[in-house]
Tab-separated table of C-alpha atoms in Angstrom:
chain	number	residue	atom	x	y	z
A	1	MET	CA	0.000	0.000	0.000
A	2	GLN	CA	1.196	3.473	-0.760
A	3	ASP	CA	-0.099	6.995	-0.483
A	4	ALA	CA	-0.314	8.673	-3.888
A	5	PRO	CA	-0.951	12.293	-2.833
A	6	GLU	CA	-0.768	13.612	-6.385
A	7	ALA	CA	-3.786	11.402	-7.192
A	8	GLU	CA	-5.396	11.971	-3.753
A	9	ARG	CA	-5.641	8.281	-2.961
A	10	TYR	CA	-4.060	5.349	-1.235
A	11	GLU	CA	-3.268	2.532	-3.631
A	12	ILE	CA	-2.597	-1.164	-3.442
A	13	ARG	CA	-0.709	-2.565	-6.419
A	14	ASP	CA	0.753	-5.740	-7.820
A	15	GLY	CA	3.714	-4.356	-9.742
A	16	ASP	CA	2.287	-1.792	-12.150
A	17	ARG	CA	-1.257	-3.164	-11.841
A	18	LEU	CA	-3.608	-1.123	-9.660
A	19	LEU	CA	-5.648	-3.535	-7.538
A	20	GLY	CA	-7.452	-1.048	-5.351
A	21	LEU	CA	-7.701	2.531	-4.195
A	22	ALA	CA	-9.095	4.581	-1.355
A	23	ALA	CA	-9.734	8.119	-2.620
A	24	TYR	CA	-9.567	11.049	-0.236
A	25	ASP	CA	-9.618	14.800	0.109
A	26	ARG	CA	-7.009	16.074	2.552
A	27	SER	CA	-7.851	19.288	4.350
A	28	GLY	CA	-5.346	20.346	6.973
A	29	SER	CA	-5.115	17.514	9.473
A	30	ARG	CA	-8.279	15.799	8.213
A	31	VAL	CA	-8.456	13.040	5.626
A	32	VAL	CA	-11.941	12.730	4.121
A	33	PHE	CA	-12.290	9.277	2.550
A	34	THR	CA	-14.730	9.561	-0.353
A	35	HIS	CA	-14.538	6.293	-2.298
A	36	THR	CA	-12.939	2.852	-2.141
A	37	GLU	CA	-12.616	0.580	-5.144
A	38	ILE	CA	-11.123	-2.893	-5.618
A	39	ASP	CA	-10.404	-4.521	-8.978
A	40	PRO	CA	-13.321	-6.905	-9.689
A	41	ASP	CA	-10.826	-9.757	-10.208
A	42	ALA	CA	-9.507	-9.204	-6.668
A	43	GLU	CA	-12.856	-8.831	-4.871
A	44	GLY	CA	-13.347	-11.200	-1.976
A	45	SER	CA	-9.602	-11.486	-1.395
A	46	GLY	CA	-9.506	-9.169	1.616
A	47	LEU	CA	-7.564	-6.486	-0.245
A	48	GLY	CA	-10.121	-3.808	0.620
A	49	GLY	CA	-9.642	-4.395	4.322
A	50	LYS	CA	-5.861	-4.471	3.986
A	51	LEU	CA	-5.953	-1.221	2.039
A	52	VAL	CA	-8.161	0.559	4.574
A	53	ARG	CA	-6.141	-0.717	7.554
A	54	ALA	CA	-2.876	0.457	6.000
A	55	ALA	CA	-4.366	3.832	5.032
A	56	LEU	CA	-5.726	4.374	8.548
A	57	ASP	CA	-2.402	3.332	10.073
A	58	ASP	CA	-0.736	5.947	7.877
A	59	VAL	CA	-3.262	8.590	8.934
A	60	ARG	CA	-2.605	7.700	12.589
A	61	SER	CA	1.168	7.926	12.126
A	62	ARG	CA	0.740	11.464	10.754
A	63	GLY	CA	-1.413	12.551	13.693
A	64	GLU	CA	-4.365	13.237	11.404
A	65	ARG	CA	-8.109	12.605	11.755
A	66	VAL	CA	-10.517	10.760	9.466
A	67	VAL	CA	-13.912	11.661	8.046
A	68	PRO	CA	-15.294	8.369	6.611
A	69	ARG	CA	-17.741	9.553	3.944
A	70	CYS	CA	-17.063	6.346	1.991
A	71	SER	CA	-19.445	3.625	3.170
A	72	PHE	CA	-16.747	0.932	2.917
A	73	VAL	CA	-14.316	2.863	5.142
A	74	ARG	CA	-17.119	3.774	7.575
A	75	GLY	CA	-18.250	0.139	7.816
A	76	TRP	CA	-14.692	-1.105	8.249
A	77	ILE	CA	-14.107	1.305	11.142
A	78	GLU	CA	-17.395	0.207	12.750
A	79	ARG	CA	-16.186	-3.421	12.602
A	80	HIS	CA	-12.745	-2.447	13.981
A	81	PRO	CA	-13.483	-0.136	16.927
A	82	GLU	CA	-9.775	0.166	17.737
A	83	TYR	CA	-9.691	2.675	14.851
A	84	GLY	CA	-12.688	4.665	16.086
A	85	ASP	CA	-10.468	7.192	17.837
A	86	LEU	CA	-9.325	8.438	14.410
A	87	VAL	CA	-12.805	9.584	13.385
A	88	ASP	CA	-13.441	13.312	13.513
A	89	ARG	CA	-16.827	13.094	15.252
A	90	ASP	CA	-17.600	16.720	14.438
A	91	ASP	CA	-17.926	15.816	10.755
A	92	ALA	CA	-18.406	12.026	10.609
C-alpha cells in the first residue's frame, strides 16, 4: 500500500497493476475518505480491508483525523473499533 498524494488516494498494487484505491480529500489535518474501489478480479480477497487498515495506520502515524464519507471505510471502522479514535466526530 502506498499513499499517492498527487492522485489523492491510497493505492494497493501488484507491480504496475492497480488492484485497489481509497480516494480522499485532505484538508489540513483531516483526511476525508470519499470512495474505495477494488479490482473486480480481486474482490473477496480481503484487499479492501488491507488497504483501509494500511491507510488508517498511515493517517494515525501522521497525527491526522478521518472523516469516513465512503461507506466501505465507515463500515470497516465500525467493525474495527480500535480505529474509532481516528474519526473526527464533528464531521463524521
